[in-house]
Tab-separated table of C-alpha atoms in Angstrom:
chain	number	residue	atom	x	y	z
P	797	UNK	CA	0.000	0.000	0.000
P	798	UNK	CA	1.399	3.306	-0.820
P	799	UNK	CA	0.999	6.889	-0.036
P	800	UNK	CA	1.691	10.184	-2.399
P	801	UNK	CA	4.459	12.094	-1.109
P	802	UNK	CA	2.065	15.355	-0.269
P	803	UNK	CA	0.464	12.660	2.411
P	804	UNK	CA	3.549	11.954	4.805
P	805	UNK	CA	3.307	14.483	7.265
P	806	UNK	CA	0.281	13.645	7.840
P	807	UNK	CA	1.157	9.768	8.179
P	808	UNK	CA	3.484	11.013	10.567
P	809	UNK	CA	1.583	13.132	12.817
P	810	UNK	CA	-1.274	10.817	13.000
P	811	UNK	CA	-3.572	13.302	11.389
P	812	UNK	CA	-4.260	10.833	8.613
P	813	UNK	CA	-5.367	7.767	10.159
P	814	UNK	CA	-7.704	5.925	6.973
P	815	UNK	CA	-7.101	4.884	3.557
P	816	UNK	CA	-9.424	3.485	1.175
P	817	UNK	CA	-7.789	1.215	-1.526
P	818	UNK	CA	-9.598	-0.440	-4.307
P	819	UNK	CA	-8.159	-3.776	-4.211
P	820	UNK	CA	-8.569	-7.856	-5.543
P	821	UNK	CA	-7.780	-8.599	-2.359
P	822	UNK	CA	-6.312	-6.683	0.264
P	823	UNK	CA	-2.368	-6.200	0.011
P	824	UNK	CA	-2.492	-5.664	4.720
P	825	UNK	CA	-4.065	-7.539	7.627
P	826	UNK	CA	-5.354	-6.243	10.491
P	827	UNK	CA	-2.500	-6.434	13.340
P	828	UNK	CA	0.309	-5.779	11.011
P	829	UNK	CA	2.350	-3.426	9.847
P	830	UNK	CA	3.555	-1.184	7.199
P	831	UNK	CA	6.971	0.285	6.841
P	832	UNK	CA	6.938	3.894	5.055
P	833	UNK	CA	8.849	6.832	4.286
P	834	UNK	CA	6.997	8.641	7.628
P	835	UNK	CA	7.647	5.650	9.652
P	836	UNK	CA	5.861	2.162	10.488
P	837	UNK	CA	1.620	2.080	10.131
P	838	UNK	CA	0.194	-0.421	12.613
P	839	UNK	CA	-2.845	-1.695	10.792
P	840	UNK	CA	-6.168	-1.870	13.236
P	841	UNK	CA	-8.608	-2.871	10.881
P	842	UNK	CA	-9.436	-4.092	7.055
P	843	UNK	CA	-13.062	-3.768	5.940
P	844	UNK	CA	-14.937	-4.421	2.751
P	845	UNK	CA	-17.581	-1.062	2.408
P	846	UNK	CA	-19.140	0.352	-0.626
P	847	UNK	CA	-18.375	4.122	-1.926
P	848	UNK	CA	-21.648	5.645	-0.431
P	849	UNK	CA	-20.379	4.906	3.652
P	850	UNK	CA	-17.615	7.006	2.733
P	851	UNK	CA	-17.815	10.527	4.762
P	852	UNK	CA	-16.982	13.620	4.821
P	853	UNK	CA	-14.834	12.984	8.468
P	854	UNK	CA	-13.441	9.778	6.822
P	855	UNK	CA	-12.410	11.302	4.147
P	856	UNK	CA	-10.223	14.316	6.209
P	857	UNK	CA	-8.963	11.371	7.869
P	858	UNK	CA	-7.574	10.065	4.952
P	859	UNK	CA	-6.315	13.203	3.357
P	860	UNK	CA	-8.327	14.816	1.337
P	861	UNK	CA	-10.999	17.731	1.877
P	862	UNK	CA	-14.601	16.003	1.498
P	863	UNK	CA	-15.934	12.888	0.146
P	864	UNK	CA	-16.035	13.893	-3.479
P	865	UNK	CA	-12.244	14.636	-3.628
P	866	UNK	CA	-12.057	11.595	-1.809
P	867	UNK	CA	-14.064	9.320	-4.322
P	868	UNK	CA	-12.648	10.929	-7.391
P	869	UNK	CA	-9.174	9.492	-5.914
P	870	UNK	CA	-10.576	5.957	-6.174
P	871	UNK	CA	-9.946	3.781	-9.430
P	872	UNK	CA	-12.942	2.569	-11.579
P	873	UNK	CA	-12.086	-0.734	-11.981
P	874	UNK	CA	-15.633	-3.050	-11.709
P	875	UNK	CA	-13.562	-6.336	-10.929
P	876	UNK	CA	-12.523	-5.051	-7.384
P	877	UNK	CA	-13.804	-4.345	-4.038
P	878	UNK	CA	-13.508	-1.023	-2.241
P	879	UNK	CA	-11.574	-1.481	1.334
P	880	UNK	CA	-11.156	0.906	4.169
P	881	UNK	CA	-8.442	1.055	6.592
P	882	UNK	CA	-8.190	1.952	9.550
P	883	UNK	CA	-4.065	2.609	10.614
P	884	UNK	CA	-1.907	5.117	13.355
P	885	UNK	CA	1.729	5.788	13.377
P	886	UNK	CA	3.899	3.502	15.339
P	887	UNK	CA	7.395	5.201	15.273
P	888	UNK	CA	10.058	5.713	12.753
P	889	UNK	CA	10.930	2.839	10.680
P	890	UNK	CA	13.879	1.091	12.531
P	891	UNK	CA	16.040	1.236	8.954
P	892	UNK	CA	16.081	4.500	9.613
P	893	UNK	CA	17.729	4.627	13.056
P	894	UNK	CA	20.674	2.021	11.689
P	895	UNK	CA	20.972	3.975	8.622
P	896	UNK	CA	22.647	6.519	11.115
P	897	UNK	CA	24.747	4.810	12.934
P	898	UNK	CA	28.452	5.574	11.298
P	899	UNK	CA	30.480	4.212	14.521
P	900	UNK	CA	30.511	0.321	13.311
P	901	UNK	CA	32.351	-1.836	16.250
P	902	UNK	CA	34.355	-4.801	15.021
P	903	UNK	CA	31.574	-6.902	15.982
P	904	UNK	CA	28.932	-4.976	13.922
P	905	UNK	CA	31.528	-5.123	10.611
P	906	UNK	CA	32.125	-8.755	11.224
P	907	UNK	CA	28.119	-9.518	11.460
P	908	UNK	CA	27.636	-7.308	8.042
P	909	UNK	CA	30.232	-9.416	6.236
P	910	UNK	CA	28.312	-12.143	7.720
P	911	UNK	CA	25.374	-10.891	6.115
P	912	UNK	CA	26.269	-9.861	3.070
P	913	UNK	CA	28.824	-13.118	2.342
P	914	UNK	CA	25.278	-14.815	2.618
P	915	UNK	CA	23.782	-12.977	0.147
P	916	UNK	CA	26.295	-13.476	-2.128
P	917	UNK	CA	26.747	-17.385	-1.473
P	918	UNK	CA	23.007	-17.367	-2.441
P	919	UNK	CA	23.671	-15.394	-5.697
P	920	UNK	CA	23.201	-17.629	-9.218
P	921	UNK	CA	25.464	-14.901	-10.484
P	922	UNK	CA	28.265	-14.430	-8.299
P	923	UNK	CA	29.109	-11.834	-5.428
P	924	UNK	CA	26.771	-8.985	-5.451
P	925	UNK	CA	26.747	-6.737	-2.701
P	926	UNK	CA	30.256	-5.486	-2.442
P	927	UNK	CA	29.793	-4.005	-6.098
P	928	UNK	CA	26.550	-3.064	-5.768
P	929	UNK	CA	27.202	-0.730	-2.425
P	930	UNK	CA	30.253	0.690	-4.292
P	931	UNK	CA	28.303	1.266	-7.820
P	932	UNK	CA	26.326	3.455	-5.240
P	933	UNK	CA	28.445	4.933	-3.620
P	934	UNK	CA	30.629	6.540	-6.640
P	935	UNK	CA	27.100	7.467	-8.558
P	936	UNK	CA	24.528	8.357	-6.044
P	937	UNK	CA	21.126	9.906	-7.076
P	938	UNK	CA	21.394	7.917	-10.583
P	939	UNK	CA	17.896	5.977	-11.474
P	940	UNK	CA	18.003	2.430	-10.863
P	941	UNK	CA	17.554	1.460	-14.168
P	942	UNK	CA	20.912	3.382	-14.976
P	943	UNK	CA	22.640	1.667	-12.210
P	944	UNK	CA	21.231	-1.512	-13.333
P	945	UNK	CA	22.485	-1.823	-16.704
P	946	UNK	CA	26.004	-0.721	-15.084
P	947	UNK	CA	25.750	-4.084	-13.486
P	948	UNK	CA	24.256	-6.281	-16.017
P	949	UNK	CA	21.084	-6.900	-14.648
P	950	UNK	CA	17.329	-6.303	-15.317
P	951	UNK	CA	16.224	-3.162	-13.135
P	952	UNK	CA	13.696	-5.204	-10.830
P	953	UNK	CA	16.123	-8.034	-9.762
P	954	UNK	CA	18.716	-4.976	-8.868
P	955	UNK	CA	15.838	-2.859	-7.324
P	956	UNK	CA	15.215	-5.937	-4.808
P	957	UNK	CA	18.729	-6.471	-4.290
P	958	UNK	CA	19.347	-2.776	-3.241
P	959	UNK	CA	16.058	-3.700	-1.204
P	960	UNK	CA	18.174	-6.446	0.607
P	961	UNK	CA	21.093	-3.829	1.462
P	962	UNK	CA	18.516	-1.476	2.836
P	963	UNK	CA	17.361	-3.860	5.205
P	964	UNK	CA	20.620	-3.471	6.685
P	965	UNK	CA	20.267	0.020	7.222
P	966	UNK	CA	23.346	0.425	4.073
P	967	UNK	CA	21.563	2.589	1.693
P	968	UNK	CA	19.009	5.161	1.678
P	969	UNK	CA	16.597	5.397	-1.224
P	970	UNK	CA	16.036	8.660	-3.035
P	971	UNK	CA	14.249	10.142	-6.097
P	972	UNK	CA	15.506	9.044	-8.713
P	973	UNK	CA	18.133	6.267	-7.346
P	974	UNK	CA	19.934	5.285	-3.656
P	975	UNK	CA	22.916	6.551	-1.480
P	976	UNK	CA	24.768	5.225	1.044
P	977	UNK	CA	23.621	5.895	4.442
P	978	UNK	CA	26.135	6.691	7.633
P	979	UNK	CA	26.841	3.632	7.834
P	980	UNK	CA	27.056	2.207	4.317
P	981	UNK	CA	29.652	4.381	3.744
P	982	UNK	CA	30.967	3.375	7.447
P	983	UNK	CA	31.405	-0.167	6.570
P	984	UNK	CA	32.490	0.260	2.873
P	985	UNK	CA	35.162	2.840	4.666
P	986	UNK	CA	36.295	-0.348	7.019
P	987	UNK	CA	35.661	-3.136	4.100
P	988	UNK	CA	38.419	-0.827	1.784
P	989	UNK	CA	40.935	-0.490	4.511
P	990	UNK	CA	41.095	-4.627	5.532
């Protein structure tokens, strides 16, 4: 489930606290979660409703002025079913809070080797993530489909590989392309001088 850009703030305040998606089949659960760029959404509730329950209060809650705005938003399609949901901010995304941490103890290098040496032993194409965190590194901001053909590969299989890395709090993920985070460049600062 994503949110426009213009909606964050209010993802991250808690002022916007609904969404309605039109949906096969719904992409959350109640009682999870949702990880974006203004922080983790705990999901409270999933339900089927039909365009007329809508309100005016709901649809503040989800963003937009009134109800009209709110159903013009909504796609057309006949084949799926209109969902609410019902979310509120649970903190900042915890990617975030090891993106920033530059001071990497031996221990922390030696488990992101660990990591990463994984990655790469499950790799049908050979090591991956030492070249792909340098690639970044010397050409931040460049679109990933530039950054894929540098490497060789299709642009979704290196999207979800810079995905991977992320997870790890290594890069940060911009418009158009990635950088390194604090401590990416940390750890490709104590990978070059080994």
């Amino acid at each position: 489930m994503l949110f426009s850009k213009e909606l964050w703030p209010g993802l991250a305040d808690g002022s916007i606290r609904v969404a309605f998606r039109c949906w096969k089949r719904p992409t959350v659960k109640s009682g999870g979660t949702l990880r974006t760029p203004a922080g983790v959404l705990a999901i409270d509730a999933v339900a089927t409703i039909e365009p007329d329950q809508i309100t005016d209060a709901d649809a503040v809650l989800a963003g937009f002025d009134n109800r009209r705005e709110a159903l013009g938003a909504l796609p057309g399609a006949a084949d799926r079913t209109l969902y609410r949901i019902d979310f509120h901010h649970a903190g900042r995304d915890p990617r975030t809070a090891l993106q920033e941490q530059a001071a990497l103890t031996d221990a922390d290098v030696a488990a992101l080797v660990a990591r990463l040496d994984r990655l790469d032993e499950r790799s049908t194409d050979g090591p991956w993530t030492r070249p792909v965190l340098q690639l970044i590194d010397r050409c931040p901001a460049r679109p990933a489909a530039e950054l894929a053909v540098t490497m060789g590969q299709d642009r979704t299989r290196f999207k979800r590989r810079v995905r991977r890395l992320k997870e790890l709090g290594l890069t940060v993920s911009l418009s158009p392309g990635y950088r390194l985070s604090a401590r990416g460049a940390a750890l490709l600062d104590r990978l070059g001088a080994e």
